[in-house]
Short mmCIF file of C-alpha atoms in Angstrom, two decimals:
data_model
loop_
_atom_site.label_atom_id
_atom_site.label_comp_id
_atom_site.label_asym_id
_atom_site.label_seq_id
_atom_site.Cartn_x
_atom_site.Cartn_y
_atom_site.Cartn_z
CA UNK A 171 -46.72 6.24 22.23
CA UNK A 172 -49.76 8.07 20.90
CA UNK A 173 -53.00 6.08 20.57
CA UNK A 174 -54.78 6.24 17.19
CA UNK A 175 -58.11 5.13 15.77
CA UNK A 176 -57.21 1.99 13.82
CA UNK A 177 -57.61 1.36 10.08
CA UNK A 178 -58.04 4.98 8.96
CA UNK A 179 -56.32 6.07 5.75
CA UNK A 180 -53.87 8.89 6.45
CA UNK A 181 -52.66 11.42 3.90
CA UNK A 182 -48.95 11.72 4.60
CA UNK A 183 -47.35 14.41 2.43
CA UNK A 184 -43.79 14.41 3.75
CA UNK A 185 -41.68 13.38 6.70
CA UNK A 186 -38.02 13.88 7.54
CA UNK A 187 -36.65 11.68 10.30
CA UNK A 188 -33.08 11.51 11.59
CA UNK A 189 -32.64 8.60 13.99
CA UNK A 190 -29.66 8.18 16.31
CA UNK A 191 -29.99 4.48 17.13
CA UNK A 192 -30.84 1.26 15.30
CA UNK A 193 -31.84 -2.21 16.46
CA UNK A 194 -32.18 -5.27 14.23
CA UNK A 195 -34.37 -8.24 15.22
CA UNK A 196 -34.68 -11.68 13.64
CA UNK A 197 -36.91 -14.38 15.06
CA UNK A 198 -37.92 -11.94 17.80
CA UNK A 199 -34.33 -11.69 19.05
CA UNK A 200 -32.08 -8.64 19.00
CA UNK A 201 -29.13 -9.48 16.71
CA UNK A 202 -27.54 -6.06 16.18
CA UNK A 203 -27.71 -2.53 17.55
CA UNK A 204 -25.74 0.65 17.30
CA UNK A 205 -25.61 4.30 16.36
CA UNK A 206 -26.61 5.64 12.98
CA UNK A 207 -26.54 8.91 11.07
CA UNK A 208 -29.25 7.94 8.59
CA UNK A 209 -31.66 10.50 7.18
CA UNK A 210 -35.07 9.15 6.21
CA UNK A 211 -37.08 11.24 3.76
CA UNK A 212 -40.67 10.26 3.02
CA UNK A 213 -42.51 11.98 0.16
CA UNK A 214 -45.95 11.55 -1.36
CA UNK A 215 -46.33 11.79 -5.13
CA UNK A 216 -50.14 12.08 -5.13
CA UNK A 217 -53.06 13.42 -3.12
CA UNK A 218 -54.97 10.23 -3.90
CA UNK A 219 -55.27 8.28 -0.60
CA UNK A 220 -54.30 5.01 -2.32
CA UNK A 221 -52.13 4.87 -5.45
CA UNK A 222 -49.43 2.51 -6.64
CA UNK A 223 -46.00 3.62 -5.35
CA UNK A 224 -47.55 6.83 -3.97
CA UNK A 225 -45.23 7.04 -0.94
CA UNK A 226 -41.50 7.17 -1.68
CA UNK A 227 -38.92 6.58 1.03
CA UNK A 228 -35.28 7.59 0.61
CA UNK A 229 -32.69 6.49 3.17
CA UNK A 230 -29.54 8.60 3.07
CA UNK A 231 -26.33 7.48 4.83
CA UNK A 232 -27.79 3.98 5.15
CA UNK A 233 -25.36 1.98 7.29
CA UNK A 234 -27.65 -1.09 7.03
CA UNK A 235 -27.46 -1.61 3.26
CA UNK A 236 -26.77 -5.32 3.77
CA UNK A 237 -30.27 -5.58 5.31
CA UNK A 238 -32.32 -2.67 3.93
CA UNK A 239 -32.67 -1.01 0.50
CA UNK A 240 -31.90 2.71 0.21
CA UNK A 241 -35.18 3.40 -1.62
CA UNK A 242 -38.66 1.99 -1.05
CA UNK A 243 -42.22 2.78 -2.03
CA UNK A 244 -45.66 2.09 -0.61
CA UNK A 245 -49.24 2.49 -1.82
CA UNK A 246 -50.99 3.89 1.24
CA UNK A 247 -50.60 4.96 4.86
CA UNK A 248 -53.11 3.91 7.48
CA UNK A 249 -53.38 3.99 11.23
CA UNK A 250 -53.15 1.11 13.63
CA UNK A 251 -53.79 1.54 17.33
CA UNK A 252 -50.23 2.65 18.14
CA UNK A 253 -48.69 3.63 14.79
CA UNK A 254 -49.00 4.86 11.23
CA UNK A 255 -48.11 2.16 8.72
CA UNK A 256 -47.07 2.61 5.08
CA UNK A 257 -47.86 -0.52 3.15
CA UNK A 258 -48.53 -2.28 -0.14
CA UNK A 259 -51.39 -4.80 -0.02
CA UNK A 260 -51.15 -7.03 -3.09
CA UNK A 261 -53.75 -9.62 -4.03
CA UNK A 262 -50.89 -11.91 -5.12
CA UNK A 263 -47.31 -11.80 -3.85
CA UNK A 264 -44.13 -13.82 -3.60
CA UNK A 265 -44.34 -13.32 0.19
CA UNK A 266 -46.53 -15.28 2.60
CA UNK A 267 -47.07 -12.85 5.45
CA UNK A 268 -49.79 -12.82 8.11
CA UNK A 269 -49.84 -9.01 7.95
CA UNK A 270 -51.07 -9.12 4.32
CA UNK A 271 -53.79 -11.63 5.16
CA UNK A 272 -54.98 -9.68 8.19
CA UNK A 273 -55.10 -6.26 6.51
CA UNK A 274 -56.84 -7.64 3.40
CA UNK A 275 -59.80 -8.54 5.64
CA UNK A 276 -60.04 -4.96 6.90
CA UNK A 277 -58.99 -2.82 3.91
CA UNK A 278 -58.97 -3.49 0.19
CA UNK A 279 -55.90 -4.63 -1.70
CA UNK A 280 -53.90 -1.76 -3.15
CA UNK A 281 -52.76 -3.64 -6.27
CA UNK A 282 -53.11 -6.92 -8.13
CA UNK A 283 -49.57 -8.20 -7.77
CA UNK A 284 -46.23 -7.43 -6.13
CA UNK A 285 -42.95 -9.33 -6.04
CA UNK A 286 -40.80 -8.08 -3.17
CA UNK A 287 -37.00 -8.11 -3.35
CA UNK A 288 -34.99 -9.52 -0.41
CA UNK A 289 -34.04 -6.17 1.19
CA UNK A 290 -37.21 -4.33 0.14
CA UNK A 291 -39.42 -3.39 3.12
CA UNK A 292 -42.89 -4.94 3.28
CA UNK A 293 -43.99 -2.01 5.44
CA UNK A 294 -42.77 1.03 7.32
CA UNK A 295 -44.23 1.87 10.73
CA UNK A 296 -44.03 5.34 12.25
CA UNK A 297 -44.53 5.73 16.00
CA UNK A 298 -45.36 9.10 17.54
CA UNK A 299 -45.29 10.74 20.94
CA UNK A 300 -47.29 13.96 21.28
CA UNK A 301 -47.66 14.03 17.49
CA UNK A 302 -43.90 13.82 16.84
CA UNK A 303 -42.29 10.81 15.14
CA UNK A 304 -39.88 9.14 17.59
CA UNK A 305 -39.36 5.75 15.96
CA UNK A 306 -39.56 4.29 12.45
CA UNK A 307 -39.39 0.58 11.76
CA UNK A 308 -39.10 -1.47 8.58
CA UNK A 309 -40.17 -5.09 8.16
CA UNK A 310 -38.05 -6.96 5.61
CA UNK A 311 -38.59 -10.51 4.38
CA UNK A 312 -35.99 -13.20 3.53
CA UNK A 313 -34.90 -13.50 6.21
CA UNK A 314 -37.76 -11.94 8.17
CA UNK A 315 -36.17 -8.96 9.87
CA UNK A 316 -37.42 -5.98 11.86
CA UNK A 317 -35.25 -2.87 11.76
CA UNK A 318 -36.10 -0.20 14.34
CA UNK A 319 -34.69 3.32 14.09
CA UNK A 320 -35.19 5.74 16.97
CA UNK A 321 -34.13 9.09 18.35
#
């Protein structure tokens, strides 16, 4: 995977990603895997680096609807050492997640409040090799689940 300078805001305008495979993890254990024909379309609605619901994600042909919503939104995209991450950082939330606490120390909150639905992703990570997206993952809460989609 590409290495990135962490905690930099990234202006993502659009991304189309068509994975072939999915893996679902709960409690750090693989619980499901298989083939998929999903199409993931990511679109930005603003040139502002941080704005409420700025990044829209549409999942077409979602064969994981029992675990993941077809539509999601995020406030900003930033870099971590090995990925780009689309995220909402609320001051107050119905979710207790270490990721929120950690990122709040490094970057400002993106909104006052957010109540996440059960299948709504808390974040979307995009992993690249030679500048090309090769894997997208979604973290979902209740139950805490990681869904990885790759080519």
